[in-house]
Coordinates of C-alpha atoms and ligand atoms in Angstrom, one line a residue:
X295 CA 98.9 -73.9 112.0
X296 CA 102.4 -72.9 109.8
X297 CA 101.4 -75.1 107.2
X298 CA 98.4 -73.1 107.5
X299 CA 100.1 -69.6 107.3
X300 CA 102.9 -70.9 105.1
X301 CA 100.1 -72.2 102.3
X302 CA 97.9 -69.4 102.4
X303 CA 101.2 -66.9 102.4
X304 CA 102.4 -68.6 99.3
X305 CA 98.3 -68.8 97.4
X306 CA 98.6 -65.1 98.2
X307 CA 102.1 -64.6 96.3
X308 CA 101.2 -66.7 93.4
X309 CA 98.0 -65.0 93.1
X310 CA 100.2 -61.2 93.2
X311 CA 102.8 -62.8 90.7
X312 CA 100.2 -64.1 88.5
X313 CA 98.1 -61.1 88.0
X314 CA 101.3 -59.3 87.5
X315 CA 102.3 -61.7 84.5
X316 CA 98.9 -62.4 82.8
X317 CA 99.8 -60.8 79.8
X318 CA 103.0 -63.1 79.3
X319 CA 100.8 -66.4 78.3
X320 CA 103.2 -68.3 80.6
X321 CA 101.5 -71.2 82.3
X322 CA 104.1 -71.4 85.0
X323 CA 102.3 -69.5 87.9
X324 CA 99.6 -71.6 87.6
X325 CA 101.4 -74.7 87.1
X326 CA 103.3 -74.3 90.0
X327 CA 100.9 -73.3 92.2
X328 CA 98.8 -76.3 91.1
X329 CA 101.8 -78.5 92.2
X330 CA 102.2 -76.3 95.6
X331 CA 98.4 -77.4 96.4
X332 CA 98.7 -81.0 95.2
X333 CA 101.7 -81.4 97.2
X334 CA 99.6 -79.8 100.4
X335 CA 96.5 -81.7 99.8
X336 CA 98.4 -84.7 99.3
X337 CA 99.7 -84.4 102.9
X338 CA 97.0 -83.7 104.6
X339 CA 95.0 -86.7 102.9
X340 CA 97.6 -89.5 103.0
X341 CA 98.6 -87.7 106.6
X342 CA 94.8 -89.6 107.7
X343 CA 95.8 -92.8 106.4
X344 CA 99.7 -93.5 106.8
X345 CA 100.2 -91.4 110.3
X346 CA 103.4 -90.2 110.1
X347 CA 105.1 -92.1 112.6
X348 CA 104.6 -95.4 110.4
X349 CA 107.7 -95.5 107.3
X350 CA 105.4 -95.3 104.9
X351 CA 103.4 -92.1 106.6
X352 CA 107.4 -90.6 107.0
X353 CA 108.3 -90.9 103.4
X354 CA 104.6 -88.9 102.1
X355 CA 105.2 -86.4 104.4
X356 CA 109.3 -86.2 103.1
X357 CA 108.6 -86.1 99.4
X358 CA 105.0 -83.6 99.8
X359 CA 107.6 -81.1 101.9
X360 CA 110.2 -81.5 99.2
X361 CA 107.7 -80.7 96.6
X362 CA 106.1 -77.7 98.3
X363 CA 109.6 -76.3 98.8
X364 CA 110.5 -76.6 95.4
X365 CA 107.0 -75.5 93.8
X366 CA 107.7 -72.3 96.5
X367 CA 111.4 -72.0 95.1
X368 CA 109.9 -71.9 91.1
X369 CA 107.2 -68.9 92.4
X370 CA 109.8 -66.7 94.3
X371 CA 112.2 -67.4 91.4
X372 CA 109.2 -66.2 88.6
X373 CA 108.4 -63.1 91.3
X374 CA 112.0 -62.1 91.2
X375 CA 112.9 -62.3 87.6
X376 CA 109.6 -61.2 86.3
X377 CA 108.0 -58.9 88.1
X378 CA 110.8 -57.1 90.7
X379 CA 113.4 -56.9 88.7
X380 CA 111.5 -55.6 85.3
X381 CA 110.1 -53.4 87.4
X382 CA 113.3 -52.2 88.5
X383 CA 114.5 -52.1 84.6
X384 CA 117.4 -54.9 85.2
X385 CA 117.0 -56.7 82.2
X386 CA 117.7 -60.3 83.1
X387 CA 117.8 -62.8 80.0
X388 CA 115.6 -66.2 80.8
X389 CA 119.2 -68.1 81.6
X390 CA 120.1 -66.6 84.3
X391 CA 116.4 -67.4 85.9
X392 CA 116.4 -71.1 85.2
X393 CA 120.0 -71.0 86.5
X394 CA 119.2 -69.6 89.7
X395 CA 116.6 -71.7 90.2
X396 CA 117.5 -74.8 89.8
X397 CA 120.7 -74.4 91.9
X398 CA 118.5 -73.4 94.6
X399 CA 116.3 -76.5 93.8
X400 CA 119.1 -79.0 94.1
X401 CA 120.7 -77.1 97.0
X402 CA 116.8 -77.1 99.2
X403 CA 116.5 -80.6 97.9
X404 CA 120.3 -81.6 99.1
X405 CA 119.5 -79.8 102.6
X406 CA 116.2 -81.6 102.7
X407 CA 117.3 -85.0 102.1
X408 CA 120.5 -84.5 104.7
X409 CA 118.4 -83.3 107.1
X410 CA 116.2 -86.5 107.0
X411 CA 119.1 -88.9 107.4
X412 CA 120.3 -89.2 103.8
X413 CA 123.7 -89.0 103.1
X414 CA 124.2 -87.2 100.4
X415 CA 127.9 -87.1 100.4
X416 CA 128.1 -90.7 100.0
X417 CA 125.4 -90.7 97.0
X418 CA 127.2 -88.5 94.8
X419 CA 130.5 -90.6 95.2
X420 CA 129.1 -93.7 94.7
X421 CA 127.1 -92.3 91.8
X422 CA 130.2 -91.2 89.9
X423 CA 130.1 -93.7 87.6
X424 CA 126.8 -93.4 86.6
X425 CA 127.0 -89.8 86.6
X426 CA 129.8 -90.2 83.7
X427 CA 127.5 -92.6 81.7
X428 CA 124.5 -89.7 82.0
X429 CA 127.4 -87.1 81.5
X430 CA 129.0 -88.9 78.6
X431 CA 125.4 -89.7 76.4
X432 CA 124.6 -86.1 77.7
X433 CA 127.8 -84.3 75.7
X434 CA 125.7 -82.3 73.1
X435 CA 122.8 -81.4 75.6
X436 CA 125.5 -80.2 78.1
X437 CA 127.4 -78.8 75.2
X438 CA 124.7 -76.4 74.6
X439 CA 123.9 -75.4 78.2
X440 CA 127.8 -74.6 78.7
X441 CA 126.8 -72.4 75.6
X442 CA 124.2 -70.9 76.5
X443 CA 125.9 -70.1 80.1
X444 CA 128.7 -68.9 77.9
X445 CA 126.7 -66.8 75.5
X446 CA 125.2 -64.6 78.8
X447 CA 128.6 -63.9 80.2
X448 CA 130.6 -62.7 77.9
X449 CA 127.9 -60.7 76.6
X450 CA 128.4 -61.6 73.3
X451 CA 124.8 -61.9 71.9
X452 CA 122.1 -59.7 73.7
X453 CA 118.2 -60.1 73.8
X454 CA 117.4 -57.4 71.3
X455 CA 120.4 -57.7 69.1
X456 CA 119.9 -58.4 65.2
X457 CA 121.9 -61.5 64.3
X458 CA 122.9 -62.7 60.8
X459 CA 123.8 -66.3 60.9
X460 CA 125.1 -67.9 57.2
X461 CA 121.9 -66.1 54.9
X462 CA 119.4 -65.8 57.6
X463 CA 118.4 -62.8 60.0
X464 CA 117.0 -62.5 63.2
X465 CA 116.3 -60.6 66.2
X466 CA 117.2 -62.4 69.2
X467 CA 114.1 -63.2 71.8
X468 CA 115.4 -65.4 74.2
X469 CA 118.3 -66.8 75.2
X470 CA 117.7 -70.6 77.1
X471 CA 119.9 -73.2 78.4
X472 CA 119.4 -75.3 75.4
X473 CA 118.9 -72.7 72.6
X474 CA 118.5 -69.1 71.2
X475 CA 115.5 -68.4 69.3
X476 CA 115.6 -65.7 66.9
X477 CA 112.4 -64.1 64.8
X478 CA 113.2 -63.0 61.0
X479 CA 111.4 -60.4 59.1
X480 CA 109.4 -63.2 57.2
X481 CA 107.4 -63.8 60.7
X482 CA 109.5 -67.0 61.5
X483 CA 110.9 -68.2 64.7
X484 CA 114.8 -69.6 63.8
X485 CA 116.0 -72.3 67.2
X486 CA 119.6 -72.6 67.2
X487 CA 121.2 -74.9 69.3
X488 CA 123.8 -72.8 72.0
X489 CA 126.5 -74.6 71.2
X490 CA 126.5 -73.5 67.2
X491 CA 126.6 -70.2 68.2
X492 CA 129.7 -71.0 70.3
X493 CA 131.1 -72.9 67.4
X494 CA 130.6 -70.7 64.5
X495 CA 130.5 -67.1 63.3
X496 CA 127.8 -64.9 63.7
X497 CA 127.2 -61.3 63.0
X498 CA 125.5 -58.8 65.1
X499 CA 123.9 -56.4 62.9
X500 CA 123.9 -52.6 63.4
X501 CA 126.2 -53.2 66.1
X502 CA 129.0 -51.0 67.0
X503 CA 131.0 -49.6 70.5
X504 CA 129.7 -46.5 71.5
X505 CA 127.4 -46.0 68.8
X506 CA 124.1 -45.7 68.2
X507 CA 122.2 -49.0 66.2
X508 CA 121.8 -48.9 62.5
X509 CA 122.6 -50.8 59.4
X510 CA 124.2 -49.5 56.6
X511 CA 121.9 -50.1 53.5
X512 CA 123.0 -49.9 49.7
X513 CA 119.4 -48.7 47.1
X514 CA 121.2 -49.2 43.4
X515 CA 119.9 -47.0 40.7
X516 CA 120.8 -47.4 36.5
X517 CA 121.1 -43.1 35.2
X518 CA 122.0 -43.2 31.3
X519 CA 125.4 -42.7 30.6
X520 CA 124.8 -39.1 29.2
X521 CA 123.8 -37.2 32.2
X522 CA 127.2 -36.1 34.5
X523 CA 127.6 -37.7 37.8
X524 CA 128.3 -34.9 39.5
X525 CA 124.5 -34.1 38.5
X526 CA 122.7 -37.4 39.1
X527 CA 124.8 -37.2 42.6
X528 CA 124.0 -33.6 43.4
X529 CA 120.2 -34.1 42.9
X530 CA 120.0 -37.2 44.8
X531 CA 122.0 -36.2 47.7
X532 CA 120.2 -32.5 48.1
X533 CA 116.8 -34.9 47.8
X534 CA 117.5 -37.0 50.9
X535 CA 119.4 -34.8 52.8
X536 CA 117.2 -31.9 52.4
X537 CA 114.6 -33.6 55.0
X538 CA 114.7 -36.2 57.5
X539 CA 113.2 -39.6 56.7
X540 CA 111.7 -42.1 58.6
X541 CA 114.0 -44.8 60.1
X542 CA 116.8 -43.2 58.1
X543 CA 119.8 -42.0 60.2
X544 CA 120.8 -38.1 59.6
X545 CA 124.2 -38.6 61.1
X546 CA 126.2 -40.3 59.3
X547 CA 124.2 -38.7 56.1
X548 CA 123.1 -40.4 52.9
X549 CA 125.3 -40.8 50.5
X550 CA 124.9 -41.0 46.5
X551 CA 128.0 -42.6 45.0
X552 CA 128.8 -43.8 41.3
X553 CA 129.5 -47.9 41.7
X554 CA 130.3 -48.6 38.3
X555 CA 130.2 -48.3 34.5
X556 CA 127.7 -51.3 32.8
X557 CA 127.4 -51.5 29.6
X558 CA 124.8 -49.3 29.0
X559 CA 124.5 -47.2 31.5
X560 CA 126.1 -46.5 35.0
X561 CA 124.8 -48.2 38.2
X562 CA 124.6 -45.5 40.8
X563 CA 124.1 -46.9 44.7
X564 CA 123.1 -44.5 47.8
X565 CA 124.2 -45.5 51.4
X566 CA 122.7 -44.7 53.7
X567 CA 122.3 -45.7 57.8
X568 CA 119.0 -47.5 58.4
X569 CA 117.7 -47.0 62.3
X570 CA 114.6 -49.7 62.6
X571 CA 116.4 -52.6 61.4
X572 CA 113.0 -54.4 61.3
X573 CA 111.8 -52.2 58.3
X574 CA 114.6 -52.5 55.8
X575 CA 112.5 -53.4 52.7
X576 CA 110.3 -50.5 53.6
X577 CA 112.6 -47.7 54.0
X578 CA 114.9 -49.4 50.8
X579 CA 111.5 -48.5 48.9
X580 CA 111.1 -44.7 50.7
X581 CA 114.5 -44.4 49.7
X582 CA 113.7 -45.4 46.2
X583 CA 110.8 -43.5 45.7
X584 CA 112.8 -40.3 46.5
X585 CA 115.1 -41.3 44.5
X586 CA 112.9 -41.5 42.1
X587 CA 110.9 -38.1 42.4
X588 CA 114.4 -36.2 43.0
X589 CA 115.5 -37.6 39.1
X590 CA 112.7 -36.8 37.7
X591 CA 113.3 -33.1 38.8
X592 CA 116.2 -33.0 37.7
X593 CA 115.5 -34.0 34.1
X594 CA 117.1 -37.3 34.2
X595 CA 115.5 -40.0 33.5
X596 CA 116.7 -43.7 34.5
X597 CA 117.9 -46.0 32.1
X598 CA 116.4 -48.3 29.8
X599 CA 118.0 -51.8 29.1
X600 CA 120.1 -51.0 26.0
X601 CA 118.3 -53.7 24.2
X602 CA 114.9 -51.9 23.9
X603 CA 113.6 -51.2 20.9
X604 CA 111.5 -48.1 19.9
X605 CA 109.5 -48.1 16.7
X606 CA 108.3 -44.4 16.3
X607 CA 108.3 -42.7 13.5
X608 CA 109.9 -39.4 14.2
X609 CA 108.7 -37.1 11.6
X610 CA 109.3 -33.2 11.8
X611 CA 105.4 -32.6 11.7
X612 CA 105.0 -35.2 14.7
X613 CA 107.8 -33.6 16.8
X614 CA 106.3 -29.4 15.9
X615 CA 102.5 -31.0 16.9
X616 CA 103.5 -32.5 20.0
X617 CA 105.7 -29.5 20.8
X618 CA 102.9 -27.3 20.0
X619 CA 100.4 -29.2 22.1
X620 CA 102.3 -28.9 25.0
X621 CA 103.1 -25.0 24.2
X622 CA 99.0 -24.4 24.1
X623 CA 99.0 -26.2 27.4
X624 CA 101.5 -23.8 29.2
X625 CA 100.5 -20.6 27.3
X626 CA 96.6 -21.5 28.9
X627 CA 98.4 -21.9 32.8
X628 CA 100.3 -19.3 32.8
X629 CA 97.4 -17.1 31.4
X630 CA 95.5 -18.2 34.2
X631 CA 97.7 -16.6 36.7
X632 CA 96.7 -13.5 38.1
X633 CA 100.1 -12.2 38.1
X634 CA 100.8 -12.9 34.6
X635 CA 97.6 -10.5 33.2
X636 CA 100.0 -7.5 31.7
X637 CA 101.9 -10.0 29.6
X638 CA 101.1 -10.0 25.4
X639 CA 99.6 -13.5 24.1
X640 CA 103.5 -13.4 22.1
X641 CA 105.2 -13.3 25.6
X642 CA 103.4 -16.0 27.0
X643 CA 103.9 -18.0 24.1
X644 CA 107.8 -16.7 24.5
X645 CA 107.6 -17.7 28.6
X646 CA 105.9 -21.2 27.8
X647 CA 108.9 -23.1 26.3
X648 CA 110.9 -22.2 29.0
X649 CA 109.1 -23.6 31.7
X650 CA 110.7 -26.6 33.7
X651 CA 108.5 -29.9 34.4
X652 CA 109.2 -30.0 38.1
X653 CA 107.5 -33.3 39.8
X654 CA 107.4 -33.4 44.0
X655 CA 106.4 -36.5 45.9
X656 CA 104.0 -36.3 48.7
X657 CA 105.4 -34.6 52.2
X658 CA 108.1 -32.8 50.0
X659 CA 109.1 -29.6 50.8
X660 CA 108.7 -27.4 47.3
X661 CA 109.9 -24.0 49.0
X662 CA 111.3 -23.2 52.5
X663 CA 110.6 -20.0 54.6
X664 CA 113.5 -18.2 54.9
X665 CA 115.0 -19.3 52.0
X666 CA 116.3 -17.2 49.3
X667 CA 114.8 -18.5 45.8
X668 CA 114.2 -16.8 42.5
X669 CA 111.8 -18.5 40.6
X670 CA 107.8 -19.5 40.8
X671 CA 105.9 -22.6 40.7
X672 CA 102.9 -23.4 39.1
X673 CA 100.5 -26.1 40.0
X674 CA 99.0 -28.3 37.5
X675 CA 98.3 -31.2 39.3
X676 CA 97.9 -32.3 43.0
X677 CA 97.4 -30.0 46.0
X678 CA 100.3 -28.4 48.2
X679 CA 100.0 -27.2 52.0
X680 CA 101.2 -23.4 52.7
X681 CA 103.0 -23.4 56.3
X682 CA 103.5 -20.4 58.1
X683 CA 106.3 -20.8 61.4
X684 CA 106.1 -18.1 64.0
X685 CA 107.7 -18.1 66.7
X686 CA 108.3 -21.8 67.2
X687 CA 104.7 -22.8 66.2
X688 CA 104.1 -24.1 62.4
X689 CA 100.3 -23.3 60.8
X690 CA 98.5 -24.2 57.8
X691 CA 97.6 -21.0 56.3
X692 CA 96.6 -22.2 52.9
X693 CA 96.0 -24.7 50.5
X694 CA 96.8 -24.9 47.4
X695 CA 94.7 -27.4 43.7
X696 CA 95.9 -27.0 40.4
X697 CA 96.0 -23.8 38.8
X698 CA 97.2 -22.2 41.4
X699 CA 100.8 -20.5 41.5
X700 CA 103.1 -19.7 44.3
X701 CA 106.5 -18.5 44.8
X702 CA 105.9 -15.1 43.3
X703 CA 107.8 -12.9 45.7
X704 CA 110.8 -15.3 45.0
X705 CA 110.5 -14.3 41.0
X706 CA 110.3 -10.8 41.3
X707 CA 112.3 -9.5 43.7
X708 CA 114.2 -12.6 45.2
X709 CA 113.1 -11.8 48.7
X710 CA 113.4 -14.8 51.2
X711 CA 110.3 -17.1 50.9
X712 CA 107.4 -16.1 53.3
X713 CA 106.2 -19.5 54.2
X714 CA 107.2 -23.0 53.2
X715 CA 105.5 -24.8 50.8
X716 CA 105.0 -28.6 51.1
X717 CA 103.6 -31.2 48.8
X718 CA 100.0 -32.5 50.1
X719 CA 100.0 -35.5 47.7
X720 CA 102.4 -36.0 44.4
X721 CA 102.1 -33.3 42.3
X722 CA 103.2 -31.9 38.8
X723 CA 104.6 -28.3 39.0
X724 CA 106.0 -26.0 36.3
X725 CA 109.3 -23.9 37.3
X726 CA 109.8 -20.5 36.2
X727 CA 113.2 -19.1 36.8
X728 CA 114.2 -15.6 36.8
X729 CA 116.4 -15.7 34.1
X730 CA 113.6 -16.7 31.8
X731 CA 111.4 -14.2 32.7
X732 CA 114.1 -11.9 32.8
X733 CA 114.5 -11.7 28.7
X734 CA 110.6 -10.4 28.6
X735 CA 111.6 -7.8 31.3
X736 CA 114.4 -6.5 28.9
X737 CA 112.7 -6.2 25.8
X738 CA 109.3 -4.5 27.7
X739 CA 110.9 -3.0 31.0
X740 CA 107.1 -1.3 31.1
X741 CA 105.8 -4.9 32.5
X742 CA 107.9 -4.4 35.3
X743 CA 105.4 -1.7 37.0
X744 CA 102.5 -3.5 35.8
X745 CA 103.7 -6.2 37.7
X746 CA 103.9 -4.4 40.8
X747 CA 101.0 -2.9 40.6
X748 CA 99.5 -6.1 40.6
X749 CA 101.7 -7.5 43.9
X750 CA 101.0 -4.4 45.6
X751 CA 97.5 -5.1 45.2
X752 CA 97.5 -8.9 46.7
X753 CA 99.8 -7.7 49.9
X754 CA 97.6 -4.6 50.1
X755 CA 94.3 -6.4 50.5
X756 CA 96.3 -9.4 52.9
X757 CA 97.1 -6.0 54.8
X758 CA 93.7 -4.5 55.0
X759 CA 92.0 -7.9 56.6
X760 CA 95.4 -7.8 58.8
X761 CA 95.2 -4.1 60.0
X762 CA 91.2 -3.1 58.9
X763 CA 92.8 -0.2 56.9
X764 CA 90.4 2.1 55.6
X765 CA 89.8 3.0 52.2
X766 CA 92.0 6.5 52.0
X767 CA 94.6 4.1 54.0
X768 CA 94.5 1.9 51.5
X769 CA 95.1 3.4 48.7
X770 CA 98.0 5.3 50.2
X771 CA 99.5 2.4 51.2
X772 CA 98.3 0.5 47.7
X773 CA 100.7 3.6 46.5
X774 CA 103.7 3.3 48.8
X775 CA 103.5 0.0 49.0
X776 CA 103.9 -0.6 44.8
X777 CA 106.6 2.1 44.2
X778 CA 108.5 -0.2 46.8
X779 CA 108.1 -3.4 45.4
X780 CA 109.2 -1.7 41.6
X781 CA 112.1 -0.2 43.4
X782 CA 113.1 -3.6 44.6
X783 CA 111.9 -5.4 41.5
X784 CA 114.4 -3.3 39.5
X785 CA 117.0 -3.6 41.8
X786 CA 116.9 -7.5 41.7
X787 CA 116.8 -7.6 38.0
X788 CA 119.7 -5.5 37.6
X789 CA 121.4 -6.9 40.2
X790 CA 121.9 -10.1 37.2
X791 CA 122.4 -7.2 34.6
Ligands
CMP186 P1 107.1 -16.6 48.3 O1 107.2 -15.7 49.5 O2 108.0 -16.4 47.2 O3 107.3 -18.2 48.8 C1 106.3 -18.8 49.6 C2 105.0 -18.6 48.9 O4 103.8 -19.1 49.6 C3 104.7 -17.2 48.7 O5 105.6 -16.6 47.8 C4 103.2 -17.3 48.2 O6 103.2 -17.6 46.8 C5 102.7 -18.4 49.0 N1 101.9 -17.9 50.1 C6 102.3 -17.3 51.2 N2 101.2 -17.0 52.0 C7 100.1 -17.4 51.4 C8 98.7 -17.4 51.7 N3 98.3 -16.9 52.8 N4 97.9 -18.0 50.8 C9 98.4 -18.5 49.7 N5 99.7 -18.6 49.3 C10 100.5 -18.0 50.2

């Protein structure tokens, strides 16, 4: 009848334990249990044909009972250390299970065995000698268990922590009596014995008291020698500061530094913290790429091995055409800007040269709301997202293809930008800066109202679908509201006077 209770109170637990670790694709639960109702069906069969009051009846039912209690230790063992305790978020590395359980194994089998005569006492004396032959042809196995047990309590290595051991890097996933296994990047799974790790070095990556994890990561980058640090570092560091990045720590920031002088060029190198040490090459590249995209709109280019060659024939004529190509370009996007309509052909052509090639990579931010900012963009290639934030909520309000222009505020009367403007997918831009314009202000002030006139008339319309203005409202306010933007397009250009 206990036997009975005990059996199906155990079939019960293993079934409980083993729906709770399906997912792990450990065989234990059902290994054990297996064993649990070998051991019982084993004792019950033999039980019919050696009774248990002959020797060989006594000694079934001693080694089925020893066997149950152990298969029952293994079960409340897996219970405890892998479903109450997770469950309780103790973090318990796979040591400290085996340990406890096969203490309690050789303590249940040591009562069992005293308890049915055996004197146990006596065994392990006599035994002592063969227990320092085992222990002795045992040294390295023991040697790494000692490890292992060593590893766990001085907390040195942690499941979870990165660990760099001679040129190879892992994260640790278990921790065993016999070994550690990490798993690299490359999708390997690295088994070092416990008692290297005891031995030798070892360095925990990322790792530091009190702090949070990251790496610190180095991205190299040639510049040719002619462009000033203090430029190359000032683009690159308002680049990847200007936004977070993924897996790319904003405390401490990135850093842009100059490493050294080569021979043709100088190697530049920017630090910065990496957070999901699992993803260095990718973030490395992000890093790059903005790196990359931040030079680019800057003006400087990165350098070229000093042993290239170029074989182009230079001639004055090639060098007017090509500059005259590009002109024609410019002169027909700038003409296609509303804003633009009061300017002479000779103006544009005047404006055109002193446009700046101004590339952004997708997700970039091209203007902020809020910010102050004198100059417009034009977009000749790719599309860019117009974000308006109101009280605490960000919406898409517009989106911008090539051709378009935005920024135009900014130009001509410097007012803070009235929504941010964010790259959609890579895209080519044009700058205009005030001081360019400003030139064709000063030799034809008269533009100035024409201007207005024509940003009175875009706000003006936004108005009417905002308030459903009427039409004598609207042309009282298309009045007021253009005398104010010339008042404050004056004022901003003389402010520079
Ligand atoms: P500016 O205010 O200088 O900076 C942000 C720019 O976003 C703004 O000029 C316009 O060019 C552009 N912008 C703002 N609102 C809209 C909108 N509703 N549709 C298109 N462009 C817009």
């Amino acid at each position: 009848m206990t036997t009975t209770i005990l059996a199906g109170g155990v079939l019960l637990l293993a079934v409980l334990v083993g729906w709770s670790t399906r997912k792990h694709g450990d065989r234990t639960v059902a290994f054990v249990t297996a064993l649990f109702v070998v051991a019982i069906a084993a004792q019950a069969l033999l039980g019919y044909w050696f009774p248990p009051a002959t020797t060989t009846g006594r000694y079934v039912r001693w080694i089925c009972i020893l066997v149950q209690g152990l298969a029952i230790i293994r079960l409340l063992g897996v219970a405890l250390f892998r479903v109450v305790l997770p469950a309780a978020r103790v973090v318990n590395p796979r040591i400290v299970e085996d340990v406890v359980v096969a203490t309690g194994s050789v303590v249940w089998a040591g009562i069992w065995l005293k308890e049915n005569g055996f004197n146990v006492t006596g065994l392990l004396a006599t035994s002592a000698v063969v227990t320092a032959v085992i222990g002795l042809s045992l040294q390295d196995t023991l040697g790494n268990i000692l490890g292992g047990v060593a590893i766990q309590f001085d907390r040195s290595i942690r499941v979870g922590d990165w660990l760099q051991l001679d040129d190879v890097v892992g994260r640790v996933v278990e921790i065993r009596w016999r070994h550690t296994s990490l798993e690299t990047r490359d999708w390997e799974t690295l088994v070092v014995p416990n008692s290297v790790l005891v031995r030798n070095r070892f360095r925990v990556i990322g790792l530091r008291q009190g702090q949070p994890v990251q790496q610190r990561r180095t991205v190299e980058f040639p510049v040719d020698f002619r462009y000033s640090p203090t430029q190359v570092i000032e683009a690159v560091e308002s680049a990847l500061r200007s936004q977070p990045i993924r897996a790319v720590a904003a405390d401490p920031q990135p850093a842009c530094l100059l490493l050294a002088f080569e021979d043709s060029f100088a190697r530049y190198g920017v630090r910065y913290w990496l957070t999901n040490l699992n993803g260095e090459d990718a973030i490395d590249s992000e890093v790059r790429t903005h790196i990359y995209f931040a030079l680019r709109r800057a003006g400087i280019p990165l350098s070229i091995p000093a042993q290239a060659v170029f074989l182009t024939q230079d001639t004055a004529e090639r060098r007017a055409s090509k500059a005259q190509r590009e002109i024609t370009e410019r002169v027909a996007a700038l003409r296609s800007i509303e804003l633009f309509t009061p300017l002479q052909p000779e103006e544009l052509e005047r404006l055109a040269p002193r446009l700046v090639p101004t590339p952004f990579r997708a997700g970039e931010v091209i203007a902020r709301q809020g910010e102050r900012a004198d100059c417009l963009f034009l977009l000749i290639s790719g599309n860019a997202h117009v974000i308006v934030e109101s009280h605490g909520s960000a919406s898409k309000v517009a989106e911008l293809g090539a051709g378009s222009f935005f920024g135009e505020m900014g130009l001509m009367t410097g007012e803070p930008r009235s929504a941010t403007v964010a790259a959609a997918s890579d895209v080519a831009c044009l700058r205009l800066d005030k001081r360019a314009f400003e030139e064709i202000l000063q030799d034809r002030p008269a533009i100035a109202e024409e201007i207005a006139q024509v940003l009175a008339q875009r706000k003006t319309e936004l108005d009417m679908v905002v308030e459903s203005l009427d039409s004598t409202a609207r042309a009282e306010r298309l009045s007021t509201t253009r005398q104010d933007i010339l008042r404050r397009v004056r004022q901003f250009f003389a402010e520079s006077d």
